[in-house]
PDB file of C-alpha atoms in Angstrom:
ATOM      1  CA  MET X1396      85.747 102.804  45.498  1.00 56.00           C
ATOM      2  CA  SER X1397      88.874 104.654  46.488  1.00 65.00           C
ATOM      3  CA  LYS X1398      92.051 102.665  47.069  1.00 73.00           C
ATOM      4  CA  ARG X1399      93.181 104.743  50.028  1.00 79.00           C
ATOM      5  CA  LYS X1400      92.769 103.208  53.458  1.00 78.00           C
ATOM      6  CA  PRO X1401      92.007 105.963  55.949  1.00 75.00           C
ATOM      7  CA  TYR X1402      92.569 105.358  59.642  1.00 79.00           C
ATOM      8  CA  GLU X1403      89.325 104.540  61.396  1.00 73.00           C
ATOM      9  CA  ARG X1404      89.057 104.945  65.106  1.00 74.00           C
ATOM     10  CA  LYS X1405      87.089 102.067  66.585  1.00 75.00           C
ATOM     11  CA  MET X1406      83.911 103.300  68.229  1.00 77.00           C
ATOM     12  CA  GLY X1407      81.370 101.163  70.054  1.00 79.00           C
ATOM     13  CA  ALA X1408      77.708 101.178  69.042  1.00 80.00           C
ATOM     14  CA  THR X1409      76.901 103.359  72.064  1.00 85.00           C
ATOM     15  CA  TRP X1410      79.345 106.241  71.383  1.00 86.00           C
ATOM     16  CA  TRP X1411      76.421 108.623  70.951  1.00 86.00           C
ATOM     17  CA  LEU X1412      75.168 108.029  74.506  1.00 87.00           C
ATOM     18  CA  LYS X1413      78.355 109.352  76.115  1.00 87.00           C
ATOM     19  CA  ASN X1414      77.813 113.014  75.277  1.00 87.00           C
ATOM     20  CA  THR X1415      74.486 114.921  75.396  1.00 89.00           C
ATOM     21  CA  PHE X1416      75.269 116.815  72.184  1.00 91.00           C
ATOM     22  CA  HIS X1417      75.778 113.545  70.299  1.00 90.00           C
ATOM     23  CA  THR X1418      72.716 111.959  71.895  1.00 89.00           C
ATOM     24  CA  LYS X1419      70.517 114.843  70.762  1.00 90.00           C
ATOM     25  CA  TYR X1420      72.071 114.647  67.301  1.00 90.00           C
ATOM     26  CA  ILE X1421      71.283 110.940  66.933  1.00 90.00           C
ATOM     27  CA  ILE X1422      67.758 111.444  68.333  1.00 89.00           C
ATOM     28  CA  ARG X1423      67.221 114.137  65.682  1.00 90.00           C
ATOM     29  CA  GLU X1424      68.566 111.919  62.906  1.00 90.00           C
ATOM     30  CA  GLY X1425      66.402 109.085  64.255  1.00 89.00           C
ATOM     31  CA  SER X1426      63.255 111.059  63.500  1.00 93.00           C
ATOM     32  CA  SER X1427      63.985 110.056  59.890  1.00 94.00           C
ATOM     33  CA  LEU X1428      62.935 106.487  60.661  1.00 95.00           C
ATOM     34  CA  VAL X1429      59.395 107.312  61.790  1.00 96.00           C
ATOM     35  CA  ILE X1430      58.883 110.074  59.213  1.00 97.00           C
ATOM     36  CA  ALA X1431      59.890 107.677  56.410  1.00 97.00           C
ATOM     37  CA  ILE X1432      57.538 104.977  57.745  1.00 97.00           C
ATOM     38  CA  TYR X1433      54.740 107.559  58.010  1.00 97.00           C
ATOM     39  CA  SER X1434      55.305 108.603  54.375  1.00 97.00           C
ATOM     40  CA  PHE X1435      54.895 104.986  53.267  1.00 97.00           C
ATOM     41  CA  VAL X1436      51.787 104.570  55.465  1.00 97.00           C
ATOM     42  CA  LEU X1437      50.237 107.570  53.687  1.00 97.00           C
ATOM     43  CA  LEU X1438      51.402 106.311  50.288  1.00 97.00           C
ATOM     44  CA  PHE X1439      49.710 102.984  51.022  1.00 97.00           C
ATOM     45  CA  GLY X1440      46.553 104.896  52.025  1.00 97.00           C
ATOM     46  CA  LEU X1441      46.654 106.681  48.654  1.00 97.00           C
ATOM     47  CA  PHE X1442      47.056 103.311  46.920  1.00 96.00           C
ATOM     48  CA  ARG X1443      44.017 101.946  48.813  1.00 96.00           C
ATOM     49  CA  LEU X1444      42.083 105.133  47.918  1.00 96.00           C
ATOM     50  CA  SER X1445      42.757 104.388  44.250  1.00 94.00           C
ATOM     51  CA  GLN X1446      41.283 100.895  44.722  1.00 95.00           C
ATOM     52  CA  GLY X1447      37.857 102.081  45.863  1.00 94.00           C
ATOM     53  CA  ALA X1448      35.763 102.801  48.945  1.00 95.00           C
ATOM     54  CA  GLU X1449      36.053  99.358  50.534  1.00 96.00           C
ATOM     55  CA  ALA X1450      39.838  99.276  50.266  1.00 96.00           C
ATOM     56  CA  PHE X1451      40.165 102.823  51.614  1.00 96.00           C
ATOM     57  CA  ASN X1452      37.868 102.103  54.571  1.00 96.00           C
ATOM     58  CA  GLY X1453      39.982  99.027  55.324  1.00 97.00           C
ATOM     59  CA  TRP X1454      43.070 101.251  55.535  1.00 97.00           C
ATOM     60  CA  LEU X1455      41.205 103.703  57.800  1.00 96.00           C
ATOM     61  CA  ALA X1456      40.124 100.843  60.078  1.00 96.00           C
ATOM     62  CA  ALA X1457      43.710  99.603  60.309  1.00 96.00           C
ATOM     63  CA  MET X1458      44.826 103.093  61.365  1.00 96.00           C
ATOM     64  CA  SER X1459      42.576 102.934  64.449  1.00 95.00           C
ATOM     65  CA  GLN X1460      44.263  99.780  65.740  1.00 96.00           C
ATOM     66  CA  PRO X1461      46.196 100.432  68.976  1.00 96.00           C
ATOM     67  CA  GLY X1462      49.586  99.640  67.427  1.00 97.00           C
ATOM     68  CA  TRP X1463      49.176 102.282  64.735  1.00 97.00           C
ATOM     69  CA  VAL X1464      47.803 104.844  67.219  1.00 97.00           C
ATOM     70  CA  VAL X1465      50.901 104.321  69.402  1.00 97.00           C
ATOM     71  CA  PHE X1466      53.105 104.635  66.296  1.00 97.00           C
ATOM     72  CA  HIS X1467      51.458 107.937  65.385  1.00 97.00           C
ATOM     73  CA  ILE X1468      51.789 109.367  68.920  1.00 97.00           C
ATOM     74  CA  LEU X1469      55.504 108.474  68.875  1.00 97.00           C
ATOM     75  CA  SER X1470      55.911 109.866  65.352  1.00 97.00           C
ATOM     76  CA  LEU X1471      54.147 113.122  66.218  1.00 97.00           C
ATOM     77  CA  ALA X1472      56.427 113.738  69.215  1.00 97.00           C
ATOM     78  CA  TRP X1473      59.536 112.758  67.263  1.00 96.00           C
ATOM     79  CA  THR X1474      58.566 114.853  64.228  1.00 96.00           C
ATOM     80  CA  LEU X1475      57.953 117.883  66.448  1.00 97.00           C
ATOM     81  CA  TYR X1476      61.480 117.374  67.810  1.00 96.00           C
ATOM     82  CA  HIS X1477      62.724 117.456  64.221  1.00 95.00           C
ATOM     83  CA  SER X1478      60.723 120.692  63.690  1.00 96.00           C
ATOM     84  CA  ILE X1479      62.253 122.342  66.767  1.00 96.00           C
ATOM     85  CA  THR X1480      65.814 121.441  65.708  1.00 95.00           C
ATOM     86  CA  TRP X1481      65.094 122.493  62.103  1.00 95.00           C
ATOM     87  CA  PHE X1482      63.746 125.869  63.223  1.00 94.00           C
ATOM     88  CA  SER X1483      66.709 126.518  65.504  1.00 93.00           C
ATOM     89  CA  LEU X1484      69.085 125.803  62.589  1.00 90.00           C
ATOM     90  CA  ALA X1485      67.118 127.916  60.091  1.00 87.00           C
ATOM     91  CA  PRO X1486      68.886 131.247  60.880  1.00 86.00           C
ATOM     92  CA  LYS X1487      72.237 129.561  60.168  1.00 85.00           C
ATOM     93  CA  ALA X1488      71.059 128.510  56.701  1.00 82.00           C
ATOM     94  CA  ALA X1489      69.225 131.738  55.843  1.00 78.00           C
ATOM     95  CA  ASN X1490      71.113 134.981  55.402  1.00 77.00           C
ATOM     96  CA  ILE X1491      68.457 137.664  55.107  1.00 81.00           C
ATOM     97  CA  TRP X1492      69.213 141.375  55.115  1.00 85.00           C
ATOM     98  CA  LEU X1493      66.847 144.317  55.555  1.00 83.00           C
ATOM     99  CA  GLY X1494      68.736 147.243  54.083  1.00 84.00           C
ATOM    100  CA  GLN X1495      72.011 147.480  56.004  1.00 86.00           C
ATOM    101  CA  LYS X1496      70.903 145.270  58.878  1.00 87.00           C
ATOM    102  CA  ARG X1497      70.907 141.495  59.099  1.00 85.00           C
ATOM    103  CA  VAL X1498      67.501 140.121  60.126  1.00 86.00           C
ATOM    104  CA  PRO X1499      67.889 138.906  63.738  1.00 86.00           C
ATOM    105  CA  ASP X1500      67.970 135.116  64.223  1.00 87.00           C
ATOM    106  CA  SER X1501      65.020 135.314  66.606  1.00 89.00           C
ATOM    107  CA  TRP X1502      62.807 136.785  63.857  1.00 90.00           C
ATOM    108  CA  ILE X1503      63.541 133.860  61.536  1.00 91.00           C
ATOM    109  CA  VAL X1504      62.919 131.292  64.300  1.00 93.00           C
ATOM    110  CA  SER X1505      59.664 133.015  65.357  1.00 94.00           C
ATOM    111  CA  GLY X1506      58.644 133.168  61.700  1.00 94.00           C
ATOM    112  CA  MET X1507      59.072 129.414  61.383  1.00 94.00           C
ATOM    113  CA  TYR X1508      56.952 128.751  64.482  1.00 97.00           C
ATOM    114  CA  GLY X1509      54.366 131.173  63.092  1.00 97.00           C
ATOM    115  CA  ALA X1510      54.334 129.279  59.786  1.00 96.00           C
ATOM    116  CA  LEU X1511      53.929 125.957  61.657  1.00 97.00           C
ATOM    117  CA  ALA X1512      50.926 127.406  63.537  1.00 98.00           C
ATOM    118  CA  VAL X1513      49.288 128.833  60.380  1.00 98.00           C
ATOM    119  CA  ILE X1514      49.821 125.636  58.339  1.00 97.00           C
ATOM    120  CA  SER X1515      48.521 123.429  61.182  1.00 97.00           C
ATOM    121  CA  LEU X1516      45.425 125.597  61.595  1.00 97.00           C
ATOM    122  CA  ALA X1517      44.849 125.607  57.811  1.00 96.00           C
ATOM    123  CA  GLY X1518      45.104 121.800  57.786  1.00 96.00           C
ATOM    124  CA  LEU X1519      42.490 121.485  60.542  1.00 96.00           C
ATOM    125  CA  ILE X1520      40.151 123.953  58.813  1.00 96.00           C
ATOM    126  CA  LEU X1521      40.577 122.118  55.488  1.00 94.00           C
ATOM    127  CA  VAL X1522      39.555 118.768  56.974  1.00 94.00           C
ATOM    128  CA  LEU X1523      36.716 120.200  59.117  1.00 94.00           C
ATOM    129  CA  ILE X1524      34.902 122.437  56.575  1.00 88.00           C
TER     130      ILE X1524
ATOM    131  CA  MET I1471      87.715 115.797  39.075  1.00 63.00           C
ATOM    132  CA  LYS I1472      84.158 114.599  38.598  1.00 71.00           C
ATOM    133  CA  ARG I1473      81.487 117.029  39.661  1.00 75.00           C
ATOM    134  CA  SER I1474      79.731 115.978  42.855  1.00 79.00           C
ATOM    135  CA  ASN I1475      76.037 115.093  42.669  1.00 78.00           C
ATOM    136  CA  GLU I1476      75.676 116.023  46.334  1.00 79.00           C
ATOM    137  CA  PRO I1477      74.069 119.502  45.786  1.00 80.00           C
ATOM    138  CA  VAL I1478      71.051 117.876  44.100  1.00 84.00           C
ATOM    139  CA  PHE I1479      70.437 115.543  47.032  1.00 87.00           C
ATOM    140  CA  TRP I1480      71.145 118.328  49.481  1.00 87.00           C
ATOM    141  CA  GLY I1481      68.518 120.485  47.772  1.00 88.00           C
ATOM    142  CA  MET I1482      65.924 117.707  48.063  1.00 90.00           C
ATOM    143  CA  PHE I1483      67.027 117.175  51.680  1.00 91.00           C
ATOM    144  CA  GLY I1484      66.449 120.882  52.425  1.00 90.00           C
ATOM    145  CA  ALA I1485      63.041 120.928  50.764  1.00 92.00           C
ATOM    146  CA  GLY I1486      62.068 117.708  52.527  1.00 93.00           C
ATOM    147  CA  GLY I1487      63.262 119.020  55.880  1.00 94.00           C
ATOM    148  CA  MET I1488      61.128 122.105  55.480  1.00 95.00           C
ATOM    149  CA  VAL I1489      58.013 120.075  54.568  1.00 96.00           C
ATOM    150  CA  ALA I1490      58.623 117.577  57.396  1.00 96.00           C
ATOM    151  CA  ALA I1491      59.049 120.420  59.911  1.00 96.00           C
ATOM    152  CA  LEU I1492      56.040 122.481  58.809  1.00 97.00           C
ATOM    153  CA  PHE I1493      53.477 120.050  57.321  1.00 97.00           C
ATOM    154  CA  THR I1494      54.132 116.569  58.744  1.00 97.00           C
ATOM    155  CA  PRO I1495      53.109 117.267  62.387  1.00 97.00           C
ATOM    156  CA  ILE I1496      49.561 118.347  61.436  1.00 97.00           C
ATOM    157  CA  ALA I1497      49.342 115.541  58.852  1.00 97.00           C
ATOM    158  CA  ILE I1498      50.205 112.928  61.515  1.00 97.00           C
ATOM    159  CA  LEU I1499      47.779 114.550  63.960  1.00 97.00           C
ATOM    160  CA  ILE I1500      44.909 114.395  61.442  1.00 97.00           C
ATOM    161  CA  THR I1501      45.462 111.086  59.615  1.00 96.00           C
ATOM    162  CA  GLY I1502      47.083 109.190  62.491  1.00 96.00           C
ATOM    163  CA  LEU I1503      45.265 110.400  65.594  1.00 97.00           C
ATOM    164  CA  LEU I1504      42.225 112.698  65.285  1.00 96.00           C
ATOM    165  CA  VAL I1505      40.488 110.680  62.532  1.00 96.00           C
ATOM    166  CA  PRO I1506      41.310 107.159  63.835  1.00 95.00           C
ATOM    167  CA  MET I1507      40.290 108.167  67.383  1.00 94.00           C
ATOM    168  CA  GLY I1508      37.006 109.596  66.086  1.00 93.00           C
ATOM    169  CA  ILE I1509      37.702 113.143  67.304  1.00 95.00           C
ATOM    170  CA  ILE I1510      37.316 114.314  63.704  1.00 94.00           C
ATOM    171  CA  PRO I1511      34.084 112.655  62.477  1.00 93.00           C
ATOM    172  CA  GLY I1512      34.591 109.944  59.838  1.00 90.00           C
ATOM    173  CA  GLU I1513      32.434 111.756  57.276  1.00 92.00           C
ATOM    174  CA  GLN I1514      34.986 114.624  57.227  1.00 95.00           C
ATOM    175  CA  PHE I1515      37.627 112.137  56.093  1.00 95.00           C
ATOM    176  CA  SER I1516      35.412 109.916  53.943  1.00 95.00           C
ATOM    177  CA  TYR I1517      36.355 108.075  50.734  1.00 96.00           C
ATOM    178  CA  GLU I1518      34.291 110.500  48.620  1.00 95.00           C
ATOM    179  CA  ARG I1519      35.874 113.629  50.122  1.00 95.00           C
ATOM    180  CA  LEU I1520      39.412 112.264  49.949  1.00 95.00           C
ATOM    181  CA  LEU I1521      38.916 111.056  46.363  1.00 96.00           C
ATOM    182  CA  ALA I1522      37.623 114.499  45.319  1.00 95.00           C
ATOM    183  CA  PHE I1523      40.570 116.149  47.117  1.00 95.00           C
ATOM    184  CA  SER I1524      43.117 113.881  45.419  1.00 96.00           C
ATOM    185  CA  GLN I1525      41.510 114.507  42.020  1.00 95.00           C
ATOM    186  CA  HIS I1526      41.837 118.270  42.286  1.00 95.00           C
ATOM    187  CA  TRP I1527      45.214 119.475  40.972  1.00 95.00           C
ATOM    188  CA  LEU I1528      45.881 121.504  44.117  1.00 95.00           C
ATOM    189  CA  GLY I1529      44.898 118.639  46.431  1.00 96.00           C
ATOM    190  CA  ALA I1530      47.071 116.269  44.396  1.00 96.00           C
ATOM    191  CA  ALA I1531      49.996 118.693  44.685  1.00 97.00           C
ATOM    192  CA  VAL I1532      49.552 118.921  48.479  1.00 96.00           C
ATOM    193  CA  ILE I1533      49.416 115.113  48.823  1.00 97.00           C
ATOM    194  CA  TRP I1534      52.516 114.689  46.632  1.00 97.00           C
ATOM    195  CA  VAL I1535      54.525 117.259  48.592  1.00 97.00           C
ATOM    196  CA  VAL I1536      53.521 115.830  51.997  1.00 97.00           C
ATOM    197  CA  ILE I1537      54.297 112.207  51.030  1.00 97.00           C
ATOM    198  CA  SER I1538      57.332 112.570  48.751  1.00 97.00           C
ATOM    199  CA  LEU I1539      59.554 115.368  49.932  1.00 97.00           C
ATOM    200  CA  PRO I1540      60.062 114.173  53.553  1.00 97.00           C
ATOM    201  CA  LEU I1541      61.297 110.857  52.095  1.00 97.00           C
ATOM    202  CA  TRP I1542      64.278 112.734  50.613  1.00 96.00           C
ATOM    203  CA  LEU I1543      65.097 114.214  54.027  1.00 95.00           C
ATOM    204  CA  CYS I1544      64.823 110.821  55.704  1.00 95.00           C
ATOM    205  CA  MET I1545      66.792 108.742  53.211  1.00 95.00           C
ATOM    206  CA  HIS I1546      69.542 111.411  53.117  1.00 94.00           C
ATOM    207  CA  ARG I1547      69.840 111.379  56.906  1.00 93.00           C
ATOM    208  CA  LEU I1548      69.613 107.609  57.242  1.00 93.00           C
ATOM    209  CA  TYR I1549      72.318 107.174  54.588  1.00 92.00           C
ATOM    210  CA  HIS I1550      74.668 109.594  56.338  1.00 90.00           C
ATOM    211  CA  THR I1551      73.901 108.088  59.758  1.00 89.00           C
ATOM    212  CA  LEU I1552      75.238 104.752  58.480  1.00 88.00           C
ATOM    213  CA  HIS I1553      78.633 106.462  58.393  1.00 83.00           C
ATOM    214  CA  ASP I1554      78.255 107.571  62.032  1.00 83.00           C
ATOM    215  CA  PHE I1555      77.814 103.937  63.029  1.00 84.00           C
ATOM    216  CA  GLY I1556      80.933 102.802  61.238  1.00 79.00           C
ATOM    217  CA  ILE I1557      79.259 101.583  58.032  1.00 81.00           C
ATOM    218  CA  HIS I1558      81.131 103.295  55.205  1.00 80.00           C
ATOM    219  CA  ALA I1559      78.788 102.344  52.422  1.00 78.00           C
ATOM    220  CA  GLY I1560      79.637 102.701  48.777  1.00 83.00           C
ATOM    221  CA  ASN I1561      77.741 104.063  45.818  1.00 87.00           C
ATOM    222  CA  LEU I1562      75.489 101.011  45.543  1.00 90.00           C
ATOM    223  CA  VAL I1563      74.053 101.592  49.022  1.00 89.00           C
ATOM    224  CA  LYS I1564      73.796 105.319  48.291  1.00 90.00           C
ATOM    225  CA  ALA I1565      71.820 104.540  45.128  1.00 92.00           C
ATOM    226  CA  LEU I1566      69.625 102.183  47.159  1.00 93.00           C
ATOM    227  CA  PHE I1567      68.804 104.834  49.792  1.00 92.00           C
ATOM    228  CA  TYR I1568      68.079 107.650  47.353  1.00 94.00           C
ATOM    229  CA  GLY I1569      66.348 105.075  45.147  1.00 95.00           C
ATOM    230  CA  VAL I1570      63.773 104.487  47.907  1.00 96.00           C
ATOM    231  CA  ALA I1571      62.991 108.227  47.998  1.00 96.00           C
ATOM    232  CA  PHE I1572      62.883 108.351  44.195  1.00 96.00           C
ATOM    233  CA  ALA I1573      60.629 105.285  43.930  1.00 97.00           C
ATOM    234  CA  GLY I1574      58.264 106.650  46.600  1.00 97.00           C
ATOM    235  CA  SER I1575      58.022 110.010  44.802  1.00 97.00           C
ATOM    236  CA  ILE I1576      57.319 108.365  41.445  1.00 97.00           C
ATOM    237  CA  ALA I1577      54.784 105.898  42.879  1.00 97.00           C
ATOM    238  CA  CYS I1578      52.944 108.747  44.592  1.00 97.00           C
ATOM    239  CA  ALA I1579      52.944 110.904  41.442  1.00 97.00           C
ATOM    240  CA  THR I1580      51.719 107.964  39.355  1.00 96.00           C
ATOM    241  CA  LEU I1581      48.794 107.211  41.686  1.00 96.00           C
ATOM    242  CA  LEU I1582      47.795 110.883  41.734  1.00 96.00           C
ATOM    243  CA  LEU I1583      48.127 111.355  37.948  1.00 96.00           C
ATOM    244  CA  LEU I1584      46.063 108.223  37.280  1.00 93.00           C
ATOM    245  CA  GLY I1585      43.309 109.782  39.395  1.00 88.00           C
ATOM    246  CA  LEU I1586      43.581 113.114  37.608  1.00 83.00           C
ATOM    247  CA  VAL I1587      43.087 111.756  34.078  1.00 75.00           C
TER     248      VAL I1587
END
């Protein structure tokens, strides 16, 4: 650790509620919590899959319990909020040129929504066929 | 000055953010809501079908990407959010956070590879 002692302004635990920009920022960062939990839920499902049909069906049954359904509704909404913020930032991270002209931000954002639609549809088709 | 290891984590964060934004919503909808609520019939998401999917190299790759990469996004953000709440954690905590993402990725890959052989 560094020996320097930088000045730290004291901020209460609710600093992020005092300004809409900060509130939205913390809500976006908060999506990490549910996405991480969801990843481990899926990882556990994969582990149960590796243990055989009975174990896997036990995991599936657990997923239909009300608590997990509520968790997944919350996670879906929160993850979509992450998607929206990610898409709106995408043009700032990408610097794409077509000849002499920079690709307009709106094209990149629309492209991301298009990709979300195509991937979601492909996922549904994959599980239904 | 020592070279920063931040670009590596930032790269995984970017890849994870992309996967979480594009793939995770439909994954949650299918595995968390449509199947458990019976809207997608159980036989479409049966043990046999899922096992076959996980034992195909492409299916295994999809499962690995959907489970592992978002973990890198999440642990990166959670680690940096500690700072925003006045917790200026050191390298041990940093190793712990990225270690969770690393361990999850390796565990997932191991389960999938054991099924593939």
